[in-house]
């Protein structure tokens, strides 16, 4: 369960030297305190804390990797300089140069970060307090009101009259029922605040610097090498696509780009393919694995933006989380590697009935090893296709085209292990640590193959009883020699290197002992097509018979996954009753529709009717 924010009254924060106005309250998330207009208005979705906790731990992990890489290059330079000084003949010029370049101790690298869309500054404040190797973070926002709130929160978290390292965490118990004396003290604090507004002064050594301006313009102004950021964080409302071109140019080689997209209705839905194409250069798909396809669409957009400038991306961690996506990629400059993008990008043909899919790569890349140097050499060419017929060989349905999207790795296993090691160190405490452990472990163990399937949904295609995961999915696939893992995207999902046809054969094997009611096989349905081939006894024909009875030794490991580890939660549970996005204010829908053109109202009405008919069917 996600933690609830700790709400703090003016009297509670006043005990720690923080002054807020009488009509204000504050909430605390880990190390940061943020002012809200009132306690009633201080709504914070508990799931979003996971985003900030995960980002903090991921950036800490990346910063240690970056620092280690810089240390190795420093040591190599020192070693080469020492070797050169021993082999060269001493002269006055050489001695002077050696003295000027005398070896010095390596200093840990303090990186420079940008939060392009900062709002109240909660994320930047947490980064400044919780990430040891952070040198500075530039918190930017276009809104003057947001920047004013940001400066206010910086003054609360980094007051000028206290050393930065001195901070007493505020606890939830400070909001207990107050005695009459304490209540009188609270009113005195309110009166003082009403007469004298809180100070807006910020500690001169505060790592957070404020900028008001357009995020895209700001990043374009930092394209030159000396001005680039080590880390850029994009966390907008909705899509991040307008910021990607500027972001991939404003980050250093090996720098980290953190991107959030909350427009899953576009990325993982199927009602707005034209919108998805406009924003991400790809078309979404309708299938149970649409959330993984959404990740691949976003990575394709980032890779395409970077490729224009001879840069390529290295996905470190790509997660579908609740109602948004969060990806962490490193950006590098190497035109030779950019050429591999075509072979890592492809279209996907998805059956409109049974969701069977076929991937069509956009290019072909073949690697070979140079016999003299031992380096990899790549040969590129056009991909062959099409990968399938016009109709699905399994059920007879037609295909819909999705993509192009990224078909390279979604995660870096080494980075995932380092991130878990960061948690294991015990030096960086976050409230959502169990979920971070579970989700990152599941992502690390995912097979590097496209798409997952959901057993219950496949059973629904056949109109059969859903088999247990252990008896059929794990035992059957593993006993047949296929690899199996879970997917982090949704509970109950399974990834395998078996084809969709192999999975359907497994279900046909299951149906032989658990027959389907013939009355449910209606003409034109997916079940009718999937079970159209039968033998003389009327049983489904299969190309492979699966062993469904013998338990494979790896079955429990696949099923339990990260849950076998202590303090790990694989999937988010609803943190409270009626959890989810809030409802719109009364009359909001009417006002919106009155502002629309008649043609737009007619189009939306028709889409609604078509969707309703699909759901009814």
PDB file of C-alpha atoms in Angstrom, residues 339 342-343 362-366 378-384:
ATOM      1  CA  UNK A 339      22.489   3.028 -37.574  1.00  0.00           C
ATOM      2  CA  UNK A 342      16.336   0.671 -37.928  1.00  0.00           C
ATOM      3  CA  UNK A 343      16.876  -2.947 -36.883  1.00  0.00           C
ATOM      4  CA  UNK A 362      12.241  -1.641 -40.364  1.00  0.00           C
ATOM      5  CA  UNK A 363      15.811  -2.727 -41.102  1.00  0.00           C
ATOM      6  CA  UNK A 364      18.304  -5.541 -40.767  1.00  0.00           C
ATOM      7  CA  UNK A 365      21.623  -5.463 -38.924  1.00  0.00           C
ATOM      8  CA  UNK A 366      24.180  -8.263 -38.876  1.00  0.00           C
ATOM      9  CA  UNK A 378      27.941  -4.250 -38.427  1.00  0.00           C
ATOM     10  CA  UNK A 379      26.437  -4.711 -41.852  1.00  0.00           C
ATOM     11  CA  UNK A 380      23.082  -3.082 -42.500  1.00  0.00           C
ATOM     12  CA  UNK A 381      20.405  -3.741 -45.079  1.00  0.00           C
ATOM     13  CA  UNK A 382      16.694  -3.728 -45.766  1.00  0.00           C
ATOM     14  CA  UNK A 383      14.409  -6.062 -43.856  1.00  0.00           C
ATOM     15  CA  UNK A 384      12.319  -8.654 -45.702  1.00  0.00           C
TER      16      UNK A 384
END
